[in-house]
Each structure stands twice: as C-alpha cells, then as structure tokens.
Coordinates of C-alpha atoms and ligand atoms in Angstrom, one line a residue:
M29 CA 73.5 159.7 90.0
K30 CA 76.2 162.1 90.3
I31 CA 79.2 163.0 92.6
V32 CA 79.0 166.9 93.9
C33 CA 82.4 167.7 94.6
I34 CA 83.7 171.1 96.4
G35 CA 87.2 172.1 95.5
L36 CA 89.4 174.9 97.9
N37 CA 87.4 173.9 101.4
Y38 CA 90.2 174.0 103.4
H39 CA 92.1 177.7 103.9
D40 CA 95.3 175.1 104.3
H41 CA 95.0 172.6 101.2
A42 CA 94.2 176.0 99.8
K43 CA 97.4 177.3 101.2
E44 CA 99.7 174.2 99.6
L45 CA 98.4 174.9 95.9
N46 CA 98.9 178.4 95.9
L47 CA 95.2 179.3 95.8
P48 CA 93.2 181.9 96.4
L49 CA 89.8 180.9 98.3
P50 CA 86.6 180.8 96.3
A51 CA 84.2 183.0 97.4
T52 CA 81.0 180.7 96.6
P53 CA 81.6 177.0 96.5
L54 CA 83.1 176.1 93.9
F55 CA 81.8 172.5 92.2
F56 CA 81.8 170.2 90.0
L57 CA 81.3 167.0 88.7
K58 CA 82.6 163.0 88.7
P59 CA 79.5 161.1 87.0
E60 CA 78.4 157.9 88.0
T61 CA 81.3 155.9 86.6
S62 CA 83.3 157.3 89.1
L63 CA 82.1 155.7 91.9
F64 CA 84.4 152.8 92.7
N65 CA 84.1 150.4 95.8
A66 CA 87.0 151.0 97.8
K67 CA 86.5 147.1 98.8
N68 CA 88.0 146.9 95.9
P69 CA 91.7 147.0 94.1
F70 CA 92.6 150.7 92.5
V71 CA 93.9 150.6 89.5
L72 CA 96.1 153.8 88.5
P73 CA 95.6 155.3 84.9
A74 CA 97.9 155.5 82.6
F75 CA 97.0 158.3 81.7
T76 CA 98.6 160.7 84.2
K77 CA 101.7 161.0 85.8
Q78 CA 100.4 162.4 89.3
P79 CA 97.5 160.2 90.2
E80 CA 97.3 162.4 93.9
Y81 CA 95.0 161.3 96.4
E82 CA 92.4 163.8 98.2
L83 CA 90.2 162.4 101.7
E84 CA 87.1 163.9 101.9
L85 CA 83.8 163.8 104.0
V86 CA 81.8 162.5 101.6
L87 CA 77.0 162.9 102.3
R88 CA 74.5 161.2 100.6
I89 CA 71.5 162.7 100.1
S90 CA 68.1 161.2 100.9
K91 CA 65.6 163.8 99.7
H92 CA 64.8 165.8 96.5
C93 CA 66.5 169.1 96.8
K94 CA 66.2 172.0 95.1
N95 CA 66.8 176.0 96.2
V96 CA 66.9 174.7 99.4
T97 CA 67.5 177.4 102.5
V98 CA 70.4 176.6 105.2
N99 CA 68.7 175.9 107.5
Y100 CA 66.4 172.8 106.0
A101 CA 69.4 171.7 104.1
R102 CA 70.3 169.2 107.1
E103 CA 67.1 167.3 106.1
C104 CA 68.2 166.7 103.3
F105 CA 71.4 163.9 104.0
D106 CA 71.2 160.7 106.3
T107 CA 74.8 159.2 105.9
A108 CA 78.7 159.6 105.5
S109 CA 81.4 158.2 104.8
L110 CA 84.6 159.1 103.6
G111 CA 85.6 159.3 99.9
I112 CA 89.3 160.1 97.2
D113 CA 88.6 162.3 95.1
V114 CA 91.3 160.9 93.2
T115 CA 93.1 163.7 90.9
A116 CA 95.5 164.1 87.9
R117 CA 97.4 166.6 89.4
D118 CA 99.2 167.6 86.2
L119 CA 96.5 167.4 83.7
Q120 CA 94.0 169.6 86.3
F121 CA 97.3 171.9 86.5
E122 CA 97.3 171.8 82.6
A123 CA 94.0 172.7 81.9
M124 CA 93.5 175.7 84.5
K125 CA 96.5 177.0 82.6
K126 CA 94.5 177.2 79.7
G127 CA 91.3 178.1 81.4
L128 CA 89.9 174.9 80.2
P129 CA 87.4 172.7 82.3
W130 CA 88.4 170.0 84.9
E131 CA 86.6 167.2 83.6
I132 CA 89.8 165.2 82.3
A133 CA 91.7 165.5 85.4
K134 CA 88.4 164.7 87.9
A135 CA 85.5 162.9 86.5
F136 CA 87.2 160.0 85.1
D137 CA 86.5 155.7 85.5
N138 CA 86.4 155.1 89.4
A139 CA 87.9 158.2 90.2
A140 CA 85.6 158.1 93.5
P141 CA 86.8 156.0 95.9
V142 CA 83.9 155.1 98.7
G143 CA 84.2 153.6 102.0
K144 CA 81.6 152.3 104.3
F145 CA 78.5 154.8 105.1
L146 CA 77.0 155.5 109.3
P147 CA 74.2 156.9 109.4
V148 CA 74.6 161.2 110.1
E149 CA 73.8 160.9 113.5
D150 CA 76.3 158.3 114.7
F151 CA 79.0 161.1 114.7
K152 CA 79.2 163.1 117.9
D153 CA 79.0 166.4 115.4
I154 CA 79.3 166.6 112.1
N155 CA 80.5 169.6 112.1
N156 CA 83.3 168.4 113.9
I157 CA 84.7 166.1 112.8
E158 CA 88.3 165.0 112.4
I159 CA 89.3 163.1 109.2
R160 CA 92.5 161.4 108.8
L161 CA 94.5 159.6 106.1
E162 CA 97.2 157.3 106.2
K163 CA 99.4 156.0 103.3
N164 CA 101.0 152.9 104.5
G165 CA 100.5 153.6 107.5
E166 CA 101.4 157.7 107.9
T167 CA 99.4 160.1 108.7
V168 CA 99.5 162.2 105.1
Q169 CA 96.3 164.5 105.7
K170 CA 94.3 165.5 108.7
G171 CA 91.6 168.0 109.4
N172 CA 88.1 168.8 111.4
T173 CA 85.1 169.0 109.5
S174 CA 85.1 172.8 111.9
G175 CA 87.8 174.1 109.2
L176 CA 85.2 174.1 106.9
I177 CA 85.2 177.3 104.7
F178 CA 81.8 176.8 103.3
N179 CA 80.2 174.5 106.1
F180 CA 77.9 171.2 104.6
E181 CA 73.8 173.6 105.0
E182 CA 75.8 175.8 102.9
I183 CA 77.2 174.0 100.1
I184 CA 73.8 171.9 99.8
S185 CA 72.0 174.9 99.5
Y186 CA 74.4 176.7 97.5
V187 CA 74.6 174.3 94.7
S188 CA 70.5 173.5 94.6
K189 CA 70.6 176.5 93.2
F190 CA 72.0 175.7 90.5
I191 CA 71.4 171.9 90.3
T192 CA 68.5 169.8 91.8
L193 CA 69.6 167.3 94.1
Q194 CA 68.3 163.9 94.3
P195 CA 68.8 160.7 96.9
G196 CA 71.2 158.4 96.5
D197 CA 73.8 161.0 94.8
L198 CA 77.1 161.8 96.9
I199 CA 78.5 165.4 98.1
F200 CA 82.0 165.6 98.5
T201 CA 83.0 168.8 100.9
G202 CA 87.1 169.3 99.8
T203 CA 89.5 168.1 101.1
P204 CA 92.6 169.6 104.0
K205 CA 96.2 169.8 103.3
G206 CA 98.5 166.9 102.6
V207 CA 97.8 165.9 98.8
G208 CA 100.2 163.8 97.5
K209 CA 100.7 161.2 94.9
M210 CA 99.3 157.3 94.3
E211 CA 101.7 155.0 94.3
K212 CA 101.4 150.7 93.3
G213 CA 101.1 149.2 96.2
D214 CA 100.5 151.5 98.4
T215 CA 97.9 151.1 100.6
L216 CA 95.3 154.1 101.4
T217 CA 93.4 154.2 104.8
G218 CA 90.9 156.9 105.6
Y219 CA 89.5 157.3 109.7
A220 CA 87.2 159.7 110.2
D221 CA 86.7 160.4 114.3
N222 CA 89.0 157.1 114.5
I223 CA 86.8 154.8 112.8
K224 CA 87.7 153.5 109.4
L225 CA 85.8 154.0 107.1
L226 CA 88.1 153.5 104.1
E227 CA 90.9 151.2 103.0
L228 CA 92.2 151.4 99.3
K229 CA 95.3 149.1 97.9
V230 CA 96.1 150.5 95.1
L231 CA 97.8 148.5 91.8
Ligands
LIG18 MG1 89.0 167.3 95.8

C-alpha cells in the first residue's frame, strides 16, 4: 500500500506558511513504513529539531482506480479517519529552499499515524466534516472539509491520472491552519464532527 498526501489544500494553511495556492492538487507520497497506528506511543525522531503535527482527514481507497472521473471518484473510497501528517519542518524548508524533494521531511518511518476508520456513511456529509485537533486539551487546529481547495473527488480523479490507486491505499487530504510543534509528553487528540477518532501520545 501507499499513502498519497495532498499539500496546501486549505487556504488558511497556505497563508500561514506563506506559500502560493496550487493551481492543481499538489501531492507527495509516504511509503507503507510511514503508516503508524495512533494507539501506540509515538517516539519523536532524533533527526529533526522541528517535528510538527498536521491533522488531516484520511480516506481509504476501496477500489482499483485509474483515470477516474470526478463524478465516479466517490465510488473509490469507503471509510475515513483522521491522521497526522508528521513533518520535519526544518528539513522540509531546507529542501524547499534548495528545490529538492520532500521525502526526508515527510516520508520517514511512522510519519503517518492514523486513528480509527469509520464507514463514510457514518458522517452526515463528507463535504462538510469539521476536523479539530487538541494538543493537551487545547484546540490548536480546526477546519472543515467544505473549505478544501480541491475536494475528495477532485483529488482522487487528479491523482489517478498519474498513479493507480489500489484498495488499502490512504489519501491524506490536507491540513488546516494551526500546525505546530510536537513535543515530548504531548497528547494529540483528533475529532471529526466531534467524534474522537485519534489519540496520539508523544514520547
Ligand atoms: Mg499535510
């Protein structure tokens, strides 16, 4: 399996990083070795001074998808959860400055903790899910999938032109404003429509 992550998919997050909005979905991959069950304690990697959380709505692909249209894309996923696109922000900015790929900052081991998956039908409206992250009980990120620059169908249709999506693949759909540092001792709790789907303890 693979993890496809969409970058800069909320206006307010692009603004906080001072980056221009993409004209087409911006995506990058994390390998299977990045997948991490958020039930387990997360050990901060030693190679970054600035490990950051990015709360994202995550879709699980349920069909073989190649060149799917926007209208068909809703058929391609069946469950959703929350995940954290763990980012070594210092290494990412260094790579960006040099025009280098982002893998060093995004695709390392355990860089994709995910919570509990729910059937998509359990959400009132997938295009209007409020996602929220609490750090040690305080809300630090809040967004709504209605504010996505590229919605789920547009993401899947676009990515499937280049990369075949297969059952079990995950799509991280982008993070809203409020990304910040992960520190030892933190508890990160993610809610979707006020349902707790993820709790990650940071060691
Ligand atoms: Mg992200």
